[in-house]
Amino acid sequence: MALKSDTMNMQPSRGINAVRISSDSWGMTGDGVYDVYAQGADTVTRDAQPGVAGNQECLFVYAAGNDGSGATTIGAPGTAKNVLTVGAAENYNQF
């Protein structure tokens, strides 16, 4: 029951300390370069609402893409420096 009590104590602060997360899958061609799209993703990561005073940090999660395996298969904005890029791996293991 301690877990329930701790969870309830955290609820009031949720509105004050809100977490901003955006999950996106743009399907851009992978070329592995840091371009204007990646730069834009880095900018809005630090300040998701440029019209509002101060920084409004946001975690952007991007799909790595479907261009196969290799060194340059992830496309922008997944090549940005301040985002989380998520991919998949497939290993066939016969037991």
PDB file of N, CA and C in Angstrom:
ATOM      1  N   MET A   1       0.808  -1.205   0.000  1.00  0.00           N
ATOM      2  CA  MET A   1       0.000   0.000   0.000  1.00  0.00           C
ATOM      3  C   MET A   1       0.848   1.265   0.000  1.00  0.00           C
ATOM      4  N   ALA A   2       2.118   1.173   0.323  1.00  0.00           N
ATOM      5  CA  ALA A   2       2.979   2.353   0.321  1.00  0.00           C
ATOM      6  C   ALA A   2       3.092   2.934  -1.080  1.00  0.00           C
ATOM      7  N   LEU A   3       3.096   2.089  -2.084  1.00  0.00           N
ATOM      8  CA  LEU A   3       3.202   2.566  -3.459  1.00  0.00           C
ATOM      9  C   LEU A   3       2.014   3.448  -3.814  1.00  0.00           C
ATOM     10  N   LYS A   4       0.814   3.035  -3.412  1.00  0.00           N
ATOM     11  CA  LYS A   4      -0.376   3.838  -3.696  1.00  0.00           C
ATOM     12  C   LYS A   4      -0.292   5.193  -3.009  1.00  0.00           C
ATOM     13  N   SER A   5       0.144   5.209  -1.779  1.00  0.00           N
ATOM     14  CA  SER A   5       0.271   6.451  -1.033  1.00  0.00           C
ATOM     15  C   SER A   5       1.297   7.367  -1.693  1.00  0.00           C
ATOM     16  N   ASP A   6       2.453   6.828  -2.090  1.00  0.00           N
ATOM     17  CA  ASP A   6       3.478   7.634  -2.751  1.00  0.00           C
ATOM     18  C   ASP A   6       2.971   8.190  -4.063  1.00  0.00           C
ATOM     19  N   THR A   7       2.241   7.392  -4.820  1.00  0.00           N
ATOM     20  CA  THR A   7       1.699   7.839  -6.093  1.00  0.00           C
ATOM     21  C   THR A   7       0.712   8.973  -5.883  1.00  0.00           C
ATOM     22  N   MET A   8      -0.133   8.869  -4.890  1.00  0.00           N
ATOM     23  CA  MET A   8      -1.106   9.914  -4.610  1.00  0.00           C
ATOM     24  C   MET A   8      -0.414  11.203  -4.204  1.00  0.00           C
ATOM     25  N   ASN A   9       0.702  11.122  -3.457  1.00  0.00           N
ATOM     26  CA  ASN A   9       1.416  12.323  -3.037  1.00  0.00           C
ATOM     27  C   ASN A   9       2.053  13.043  -4.222  1.00  0.00           C
ATOM     28  N   MET A  10       2.363  12.334  -5.285  1.00  0.00           N
ATOM     29  CA  MET A  10       2.989  12.949  -6.451  1.00  0.00           C
ATOM     30  C   MET A  10       1.978  13.629  -7.362  1.00  0.00           C
ATOM     31  N   GLN A  11       0.721  13.285  -7.302  1.00  0.00           N
ATOM     32  CA  GLN A  11      -0.278  13.792  -8.222  1.00  0.00           C
ATOM     33  C   GLN A  11      -0.411  15.314  -8.233  1.00  0.00           C
ATOM     34  N   PRO A  12      -0.458  16.002  -7.092  1.00  0.00           N
ATOM     35  CA  PRO A  12      -0.644  17.459  -7.141  1.00  0.00           C
ATOM     36  C   PRO A  12       0.474  18.189  -7.878  1.00  0.00           C
ATOM     37  N   SER A  13       1.695  17.677  -7.845  1.00  0.00           N
ATOM     38  CA  SER A  13       2.806  18.376  -8.481  1.00  0.00           C
ATOM     39  C   SER A  13       2.878  18.098  -9.977  1.00  0.00           C
ATOM     40  N   ARG A  14       2.062  17.203 -10.476  1.00  0.00           N
ATOM     41  CA  ARG A  14       2.123  16.833 -11.885  1.00  0.00           C
ATOM     42  C   ARG A  14       1.867  18.028 -12.798  1.00  0.00           C
ATOM     43  N   GLY A  15       0.955  18.896 -12.442  1.00  0.00           N
ATOM     44  CA  GLY A  15       0.668  20.057 -13.278  1.00  0.00           C
ATOM     45  C   GLY A  15       1.767  21.092 -13.250  1.00  0.00           C
ATOM     46  N   ILE A  16       2.456  21.197 -12.147  1.00  0.00           N
ATOM     47  CA  ILE A  16       3.528  22.180 -12.013  1.00  0.00           C
ATOM     48  C   ILE A  16       4.785  21.705 -12.733  1.00  0.00           C
ATOM     49  N   ASN A  17       5.126  20.445 -12.591  1.00  0.00           N
ATOM     50  CA  ASN A  17       6.340  19.884 -13.175  1.00  0.00           C
ATOM     51  C   ASN A  17       5.989  18.978 -14.348  1.00  0.00           C
ATOM     52  N   ALA A  18       5.240  19.505 -15.286  1.00  0.00           N
ATOM     53  CA  ALA A  18       4.777  18.699 -16.412  1.00  0.00           C
ATOM     54  C   ALA A  18       5.939  18.241 -17.275  1.00  0.00           C
ATOM     55  N   VAL A  19       5.793  17.074 -17.834  1.00  0.00           N
ATOM     56  CA  VAL A  19       6.785  16.511 -18.734  1.00  0.00           C
ATOM     57  C   VAL A  19       6.215  16.567 -20.140  1.00  0.00           C
ATOM     58  N   ARG A  20       6.989  17.106 -21.056  1.00  0.00           N
ATOM     59  CA  ARG A  20       6.548  17.193 -22.450  1.00  0.00           C
ATOM     60  C   ARG A  20       7.291  16.145 -23.257  1.00  0.00           C
ATOM     61  N   ILE A  21       6.549  15.248 -23.894  1.00  0.00           N
ATOM     62  CA  ILE A  21       7.130  14.209 -24.738  1.00  0.00           C
ATOM     63  C   ILE A  21       6.342  14.170 -26.037  1.00  0.00           C
ATOM     64  N   SER A  22       7.068  14.106 -27.146  1.00  0.00           N
ATOM     65  CA  SER A  22       6.432  14.000 -28.457  1.00  0.00           C
ATOM     66  C   SER A  22       7.035  12.800 -29.173  1.00  0.00           C
ATOM     67  N   SER A  23       6.199  11.899 -29.658  1.00  0.00           N
ATOM     68  CA  SER A  23       6.658  10.712 -30.376  1.00  0.00           C
ATOM     69  C   SER A  23       6.276  10.860 -31.849  1.00  0.00           C
ATOM     70  N   ASP A  24       7.279  10.765 -32.727  1.00  0.00           N
ATOM     71  CA  ASP A  24       7.046  11.021 -34.143  1.00  0.00           C
ATOM     72  C   ASP A  24       7.720   9.963 -35.017  1.00  0.00           C
ATOM     73  N   SER A  25       7.113   9.703 -36.154  1.00  0.00           N
ATOM     74  CA  SER A  25       7.696   8.833 -37.170  1.00  0.00           C
ATOM     75  C   SER A  25       7.437   9.489 -38.518  1.00  0.00           C
ATOM     76  N   TRP A  26       8.438  10.159 -39.047  1.00  0.00           N
ATOM     77  CA  TRP A  26       8.253  10.973 -40.242  1.00  0.00           C
ATOM     78  C   TRP A  26       8.515  10.221 -41.531  1.00  0.00           C
ATOM     79  N   GLY A  27       9.252   9.137 -41.488  1.00  0.00           N
ATOM     80  CA  GLY A  27       9.504   8.346 -42.687  1.00  0.00           C
ATOM     81  C   GLY A  27      10.402   9.016 -43.703  1.00  0.00           C
ATOM     82  N   MET A  28      11.342   9.840 -43.248  1.00  0.00           N
ATOM     83  CA  MET A  28      12.260  10.497 -44.170  1.00  0.00           C
ATOM     84  C   MET A  28      13.372   9.529 -44.584  1.00  0.00           C
ATOM     85  N   THR A  29      13.900   9.713 -45.767  1.00  0.00           N
ATOM     86  CA  THR A  29      14.961   8.858 -46.274  1.00  0.00           C
ATOM     87  C   THR A  29      16.211   9.015 -45.420  1.00  0.00           C
ATOM     88  N   GLY A  30      16.832   7.892 -45.093  1.00  0.00           N
ATOM     89  CA  GLY A  30      18.032   7.923 -44.272  1.00  0.00           C
ATOM     90  C   GLY A  30      19.273   8.243 -45.080  1.00  0.00           C
ATOM     91  N   ASP A  31      20.002   9.244 -44.613  1.00  0.00           N
ATOM     92  CA  ASP A  31      21.285   9.551 -45.226  1.00  0.00           C
ATOM     93  C   ASP A  31      22.350   9.796 -44.167  1.00  0.00           C
ATOM     94  N   GLY A  32      21.940   9.756 -42.889  1.00  0.00           N
ATOM     95  CA  GLY A  32      22.877   9.870 -41.780  1.00  0.00           C
ATOM     96  C   GLY A  32      23.465  11.241 -41.545  1.00  0.00           C
ATOM     97  N   VAL A  33      22.950  12.284 -42.183  1.00  0.00           N
ATOM     98  CA  VAL A  33      23.538  13.612 -42.024  1.00  0.00           C
ATOM     99  C   VAL A  33      22.740  14.465 -41.044  1.00  0.00           C
ATOM    100  N   TYR A  34      23.430  15.426 -40.466  1.00  0.00           N
ATOM    101  CA  TYR A  34      22.820  16.427 -39.602  1.00  0.00           C
ATOM    102  C   TYR A  34      22.444  17.600 -40.499  1.00  0.00           C
ATOM    103  N   ASP A  35      21.155  17.766 -40.771  1.00  0.00           N
ATOM    104  CA  ASP A  35      20.725  18.794 -41.707  1.00  0.00           C
ATOM    105  C   ASP A  35      19.799  19.797 -41.027  1.00  0.00           C
ATOM    106  N   VAL A  36      19.125  20.614 -41.824  1.00  0.00           N
ATOM    107  CA  VAL A  36      18.253  21.654 -41.289  1.00  0.00           C
ATOM    108  C   VAL A  36      17.095  21.064 -40.484  1.00  0.00           C
ATOM    109  N   TYR A  37      16.604  19.873 -40.847  1.00  0.00           N
ATOM    110  CA  TYR A  37      15.525  19.237 -40.094  1.00  0.00           C
ATOM    111  C   TYR A  37      16.010  18.770 -38.717  1.00  0.00           C
ATOM    112  N   ALA A  38      17.207  18.213 -38.673  1.00  0.00           N
ATOM    113  CA  ALA A  38      17.786  17.799 -37.395  1.00  0.00           C
ATOM    114  C   ALA A  38      18.070  19.018 -36.520  1.00  0.00           C
ATOM    115  N   GLN A  39      18.556  20.084 -37.128  1.00  0.00           N
ATOM    116  CA  GLN A  39      18.828  21.316 -36.392  1.00  0.00           C
ATOM    117  C   GLN A  39      17.534  21.886 -35.808  1.00  0.00           C
ATOM    118  N   GLY A  40      16.459  21.837 -36.578  1.00  0.00           N
ATOM    119  CA  GLY A  40      15.166  22.304 -36.082  1.00  0.00           C
ATOM    120  C   GLY A  40      14.671  21.480 -34.907  1.00  0.00           C
ATOM    121  N   ALA A  41      14.889  20.171 -34.966  1.00  0.00           N
ATOM    122  CA  ALA A  41      14.488  19.302 -33.855  1.00  0.00           C
ATOM    123  C   ALA A  41      15.283  19.646 -32.601  1.00  0.00           C
ATOM    124  N   ASP A  42      16.574  19.932 -32.757  1.00  0.00           N
ATOM    125  CA  ASP A  42      17.382  20.332 -31.603  1.00  0.00           C
ATOM    126  C   ASP A  42      16.895  21.646 -31.006  1.00  0.00           C
ATOM    127  N   THR A  43      16.480  22.561 -31.846  1.00  0.00           N
ATOM    128  CA  THR A  43      15.997  23.863 -31.374  1.00  0.00           C
ATOM    129  C   THR A  43      14.715  23.721 -30.558  1.00  0.00           C
ATOM    130  N   VAL A  44      13.736  22.972 -31.070  1.00  0.00           N
ATOM    131  CA  VAL A  44      12.471  22.852 -30.340  1.00  0.00           C
ATOM    132  C   VAL A  44      12.586  21.927 -29.136  1.00  0.00           C
ATOM    133  N   THR A  45      13.640  21.122 -29.055  1.00  0.00           N
ATOM    134  CA  THR A  45      13.873  20.319 -27.863  1.00  0.00           C
ATOM    135  C   THR A  45      14.149  21.222 -26.668  1.00  0.00           C
ATOM    136  N   ARG A  46      14.890  22.279 -26.908  1.00  0.00           N
ATOM    137  CA  ARG A  46      15.216  23.226 -25.839  1.00  0.00           C
ATOM    138  C   ARG A  46      14.085  24.202 -25.558  1.00  0.00           C
ATOM    139  N   ASP A  47      13.348  24.577 -26.591  1.00  0.00           N
ATOM    140  CA  ASP A  47      12.306  25.601 -26.435  1.00  0.00           C
ATOM    141  C   ASP A  47      11.119  25.231 -27.316  1.00  0.00           C
ATOM    142  N   ALA A  48      10.241  24.387 -26.787  1.00  0.00           N
ATOM    143  CA  ALA A  48       9.119  23.861 -27.562  1.00  0.00           C
ATOM    144  C   ALA A  48       8.054  24.909 -27.871  1.00  0.00           C
ATOM    145  N   GLN A  49       8.037  25.998 -27.102  1.00  0.00           N
ATOM    146  CA  GLN A  49       7.069  27.076 -27.317  1.00  0.00           C
ATOM    147  C   GLN A  49       7.824  28.395 -27.410  1.00  0.00           C
ATOM    148  N   PRO A  50       8.375  28.722 -28.575  1.00  0.00           N
ATOM    149  CA  PRO A  50       9.218  29.912 -28.696  1.00  0.00           C
ATOM    150  C   PRO A  50       8.510  31.220 -28.352  1.00  0.00           C
ATOM    151  N   GLY A  51       7.197  31.278 -28.447  1.00  0.00           N
ATOM    152  CA  GLY A  51       6.463  32.501 -28.134  1.00  0.00           C
ATOM    153  C   GLY A  51       6.244  32.731 -26.654  1.00  0.00           C
ATOM    154  N   VAL A  52       6.643  31.773 -25.823  1.00  0.00           N
ATOM    155  CA  VAL A  52       6.464  31.868 -24.378  1.00  0.00           C
ATOM    156  C   VAL A  52       7.825  32.121 -23.744  1.00  0.00           C
ATOM    157  N   ALA A  53       7.873  33.028 -22.779  1.00  0.00           N
ATOM    158  CA  ALA A  53       9.142  33.358 -22.129  1.00  0.00           C
ATOM    159  C   ALA A  53       9.748  32.140 -21.445  1.00  0.00           C
ATOM    160  N   GLY A  54      11.067  32.031 -21.498  1.00  0.00           N
ATOM    161  CA  GLY A  54      11.789  30.925 -20.865  1.00  0.00           C
ATOM    162  C   GLY A  54      11.832  29.711 -21.774  1.00  0.00           C
ATOM    163  N   ASN A  55      12.518  28.696 -21.324  1.00  0.00           N
ATOM    164  CA  ASN A  55      12.613  27.448 -22.079  1.00  0.00           C
ATOM    165  C   ASN A  55      11.502  26.497 -21.662  1.00  0.00           C
ATOM    166  N   GLN A  56      10.935  25.825 -22.624  1.00  0.00           N
ATOM    167  CA  GLN A  56       9.946  24.781 -22.381  1.00  0.00           C
ATOM    168  C   GLN A  56      10.498  23.510 -23.018  1.00  0.00           C
ATOM    169  N   GLU A  57      11.325  22.799 -22.259  1.00  0.00           N
ATOM    170  CA  GLU A  57      11.978  21.614 -22.790  1.00  0.00           C
ATOM    171  C   GLU A  57      10.968  20.547 -23.151  1.00  0.00           C
ATOM    172  N   CYS A  58      11.277  19.783 -24.204  1.00  0.00           N
ATOM    173  CA  CYS A  58      10.420  18.711 -24.659  1.00  0.00           C
ATOM    174  C   CYS A  58      11.308  17.585 -25.172  1.00  0.00           C
ATOM    175  N   LEU A  59      11.000  16.361 -24.796  1.00  0.00           N
ATOM    176  CA  LEU A  59      11.725  15.208 -25.316  1.00  0.00           C
ATOM    177  C   LEU A  59      11.037  14.746 -26.586  1.00  0.00           C
ATOM    178  N   PHE A  60      11.762  14.773 -27.691  1.00  0.00           N
ATOM    179  CA  PHE A  60      11.243  14.274 -28.954  1.00  0.00           C
ATOM    180  C   PHE A  60      11.802  12.885 -29.191  1.00  0.00           C
ATOM    181  N   VAL A  61      10.909  11.943 -29.468  1.00  0.00           N
ATOM    182  CA  VAL A  61      11.281  10.558 -29.753  1.00  0.00           C
ATOM    183  C   VAL A  61      10.955  10.310 -31.219  1.00  0.00           C
ATOM    184  N   TYR A  62      11.983   9.947 -31.996  1.00  0.00           N
ATOM    185  CA  TYR A  62      11.800   9.721 -33.432  1.00  0.00           C
ATOM    186  C   TYR A  62      12.093   8.276 -33.790  1.00  0.00           C
ATOM    187  N   ALA A  63      11.360   7.779 -34.767  1.00  0.00           N
ATOM    188  CA  ALA A  63      11.641   6.456 -35.311  1.00  0.00           C
ATOM    189  C   ALA A  63      12.899   6.553 -36.162  1.00  0.00           C
ATOM    190  N   ALA A  64      13.755   5.529 -36.079  1.00  0.00           N
ATOM    191  CA  ALA A  64      15.010   5.535 -36.829  1.00  0.00           C
ATOM    192  C   ALA A  64      14.776   5.388 -38.326  1.00  0.00           C
ATOM    193  N   GLY A  65      13.675   4.785 -38.717  1.00  0.00           N
ATOM    194  CA  GLY A  65      13.370   4.625 -40.136  1.00  0.00           C
ATOM    195  C   GLY A  65      13.401   3.167 -40.559  1.00  0.00           C
ATOM    196  N   ASN A  66      13.153   2.956 -41.816  1.00  0.00           N
ATOM    197  CA  ASN A  66      13.077   1.597 -42.346  1.00  0.00           C
ATOM    198  C   ASN A  66      13.990   1.416 -43.555  1.00  0.00           C
ATOM    199  N   ASP A  67      15.125   2.082 -43.566  1.00  0.00           N
ATOM    200  CA  ASP A  67      16.041   1.988 -44.699  1.00  0.00           C
ATOM    201  C   ASP A  67      17.041   0.846 -44.570  1.00  0.00           C
ATOM    202  N   GLY A  68      16.829  -0.048 -43.630  1.00  0.00           N
ATOM    203  CA  GLY A  68      17.703  -1.211 -43.491  1.00  0.00           C
ATOM    204  C   GLY A  68      18.867  -0.962 -42.556  1.00  0.00           C
ATOM    205  N   SER A  69      19.762  -1.922 -42.530  1.00  0.00           N
ATOM    206  CA  SER A  69      20.921  -1.807 -41.646  1.00  0.00           C
ATOM    207  C   SER A  69      22.049  -1.083 -42.373  1.00  0.00           C
ATOM    208  N   GLY A  70      22.885  -0.458 -41.624  1.00  0.00           N
ATOM    209  CA  GLY A  70      24.020   0.247 -42.212  1.00  0.00           C
ATOM    210  C   GLY A  70      24.309   1.528 -41.465  1.00  0.00           C
ATOM    211  N   ALA A  71      25.426   2.137 -41.805  1.00  0.00           N
ATOM    212  CA  ALA A  71      25.907   3.314 -41.088  1.00  0.00           C
ATOM    213  C   ALA A  71      25.106   4.579 -41.394  1.00  0.00           C
ATOM    214  N   THR A  72      24.506   4.694 -42.553  1.00  0.00           N
ATOM    215  CA  THR A  72      23.827   5.944 -42.921  1.00  0.00           C
ATOM    216  C   THR A  72      22.354   5.716 -43.246  1.00  0.00           C
ATOM    217  N   THR A  73      21.690   4.906 -42.453  1.00  0.00           N
ATOM    218  CA  THR A  73      20.281   4.600 -42.745  1.00  0.00           C
ATOM    219  C   THR A  73      19.304   5.388 -41.891  1.00  0.00           C
ATOM    220  N   ILE A  74      19.781   6.152 -40.938  1.00  0.00           N
ATOM    221  CA  ILE A  74      18.904   6.971 -40.101  1.00  0.00           C
ATOM    222  C   ILE A  74      18.816   8.354 -40.718  1.00  0.00           C
ATOM    223  N   GLY A  75      17.599   8.821 -40.914  1.00  0.00           N
ATOM    224  CA  GLY A  75      17.399  10.136 -41.503  1.00  0.00           C
ATOM    225  C   GLY A  75      16.997  11.167 -40.474  1.00  0.00           C
ATOM    226  N   ALA A  76      17.093  12.425 -40.868  1.00  0.00           N
ATOM    227  CA  ALA A  76      16.654  13.523 -40.012  1.00  0.00           C
ATOM    228  C   ALA A  76      15.134  13.434 -39.851  1.00  0.00           C
ATOM    229  N   PRO A  77      14.625  13.827 -38.743  1.00  0.00           N
ATOM    230  CA  PRO A  77      15.255  14.460 -37.601  1.00  0.00           C
ATOM    231  C   PRO A  77      15.869  13.481 -36.600  1.00  0.00           C
ATOM    232  N   GLY A  78      15.883  12.191 -36.924  1.00  0.00           N
ATOM    233  CA  GLY A  78      16.484  11.206 -36.020  1.00  0.00           C
ATOM    234  C   GLY A  78      17.973  11.372 -35.843  1.00  0.00           C
ATOM    235  N   THR A  79      18.622  12.158 -36.697  1.00  0.00           N
ATOM    236  CA  THR A  79      20.059  12.412 -36.579  1.00  0.00           C
ATOM    237  C   THR A  79      20.367  13.604 -35.683  1.00  0.00           C
ATOM    238  N   ALA A  80      19.344  14.219 -35.118  1.00  0.00           N
ATOM    239  CA  ALA A  80      19.553  15.363 -34.229  1.00  0.00           C
ATOM    240  C   ALA A  80      20.308  14.935 -32.979  1.00  0.00           C
ATOM    241  N   LYS A  81      20.964  15.899 -32.360  1.00  0.00           N
ATOM    242  CA  LYS A  81      21.805  15.611 -31.196  1.00  0.00           C
ATOM    243  C   LYS A  81      21.039  15.506 -29.891  1.00  0.00           C
ATOM    244  N   ASN A  82      19.897  16.160 -29.790  1.00  0.00           N
ATOM    245  CA  ASN A  82      19.181  16.261 -28.514  1.00  0.00           C
ATOM    246  C   ASN A  82      17.836  15.563 -28.522  1.00  0.00           C
ATOM    247  N   VAL A  83      17.705  14.507 -29.317  1.00  0.00           N
ATOM    248  CA  VAL A  83      16.464  13.734 -29.382  1.00  0.00           C
ATOM    249  C   VAL A  83      16.780  12.281 -29.070  1.00  0.00           C
ATOM    250  N   LEU A  84      15.744  11.512 -28.860  1.00  0.00           N
ATOM    251  CA  LEU A  84      15.888  10.072 -28.655  1.00  0.00           C
ATOM    252  C   LEU A  84      15.397   9.381 -29.920  1.00  0.00           C
ATOM    253  N   THR A  85      16.301   8.677 -30.600  1.00  0.00           N
ATOM    254  CA  THR A  85      15.948   7.966 -31.828  1.00  0.00           C
ATOM    255  C   THR A  85      15.858   6.486 -31.507  1.00  0.00           C
ATOM    256  N   VAL A  86      14.730   5.885 -31.886  1.00  0.00           N
ATOM    257  CA  VAL A  86      14.447   4.499 -31.532  1.00  0.00           C
ATOM    258  C   VAL A  86      14.397   3.650 -32.793  1.00  0.00           C
ATOM    259  N   GLY A  87      15.109   2.535 -32.764  1.00  0.00           N
ATOM    260  CA  GLY A  87      15.109   1.608 -33.881  1.00  0.00           C
ATOM    261  C   GLY A  87      14.858   0.196 -33.384  1.00  0.00           C
ATOM    262  N   ALA A  88      14.903  -0.731 -34.291  1.00  0.00           N
ATOM    263  CA  ALA A  88      14.684  -2.137 -33.946  1.00  0.00           C
ATOM    264  C   ALA A  88      15.821  -2.968 -34.510  1.00  0.00           C
ATOM    265  N   ALA A  89      16.020  -4.096 -33.918  1.00  0.00           N
ATOM    266  CA  ALA A  89      17.026  -5.034 -34.404  1.00  0.00           C
ATOM    267  C   ALA A  89      16.356  -6.391 -34.485  1.00  0.00           C
ATOM    268  N   GLU A  90      16.744  -7.157 -35.462  1.00  0.00           N
ATOM    269  CA  GLU A  90      16.175  -8.483 -35.614  1.00  0.00           C
ATOM    270  C   GLU A  90      17.311  -9.488 -35.695  1.00  0.00           C
ATOM    271  N   ASN A  91      17.319 -10.382 -34.769  1.00  0.00           N
ATOM    272  CA  ASN A  91      18.290 -11.474 -34.771  1.00  0.00           C
ATOM    273  C   ASN A  91      17.530 -12.779 -34.791  1.00  0.00           C
ATOM    274  N   TYR A  92      17.895 -13.619 -35.714  1.00  0.00           N
ATOM    275  CA  TYR A  92      17.248 -14.905 -35.801  1.00  0.00           C
ATOM    276  C   TYR A  92      18.100 -15.922 -35.042  1.00  0.00           C
ATOM    277  N   ASN A  93      17.562 -16.455 -33.976  1.00  0.00           N
ATOM    278  CA  ASN A  93      18.270 -17.439 -33.170  1.00  0.00           C
ATOM    279  C   ASN A  93      17.465 -18.734 -33.156  1.00  0.00           C
ATOM    280  N   GLN A  94      18.037 -19.739 -33.746  1.00  0.00           N
ATOM    281  CA  GLN A  94      17.355 -21.038 -33.749  1.00  0.00           C
ATOM    282  C   GLN A  94      17.828 -21.804 -32.526  1.00  0.00           C
ATOM    283  N   PHE A  95      16.879 -22.224 -31.692  1.00  0.00           N
ATOM    284  CA  PHE A  95      17.226 -22.945 -30.479  1.00  0.00           C
ATOM    285  C   PHE A  95      17.079 -24.417 -30.665  1.00  0.00           C
TER     286      PHE A  95
END
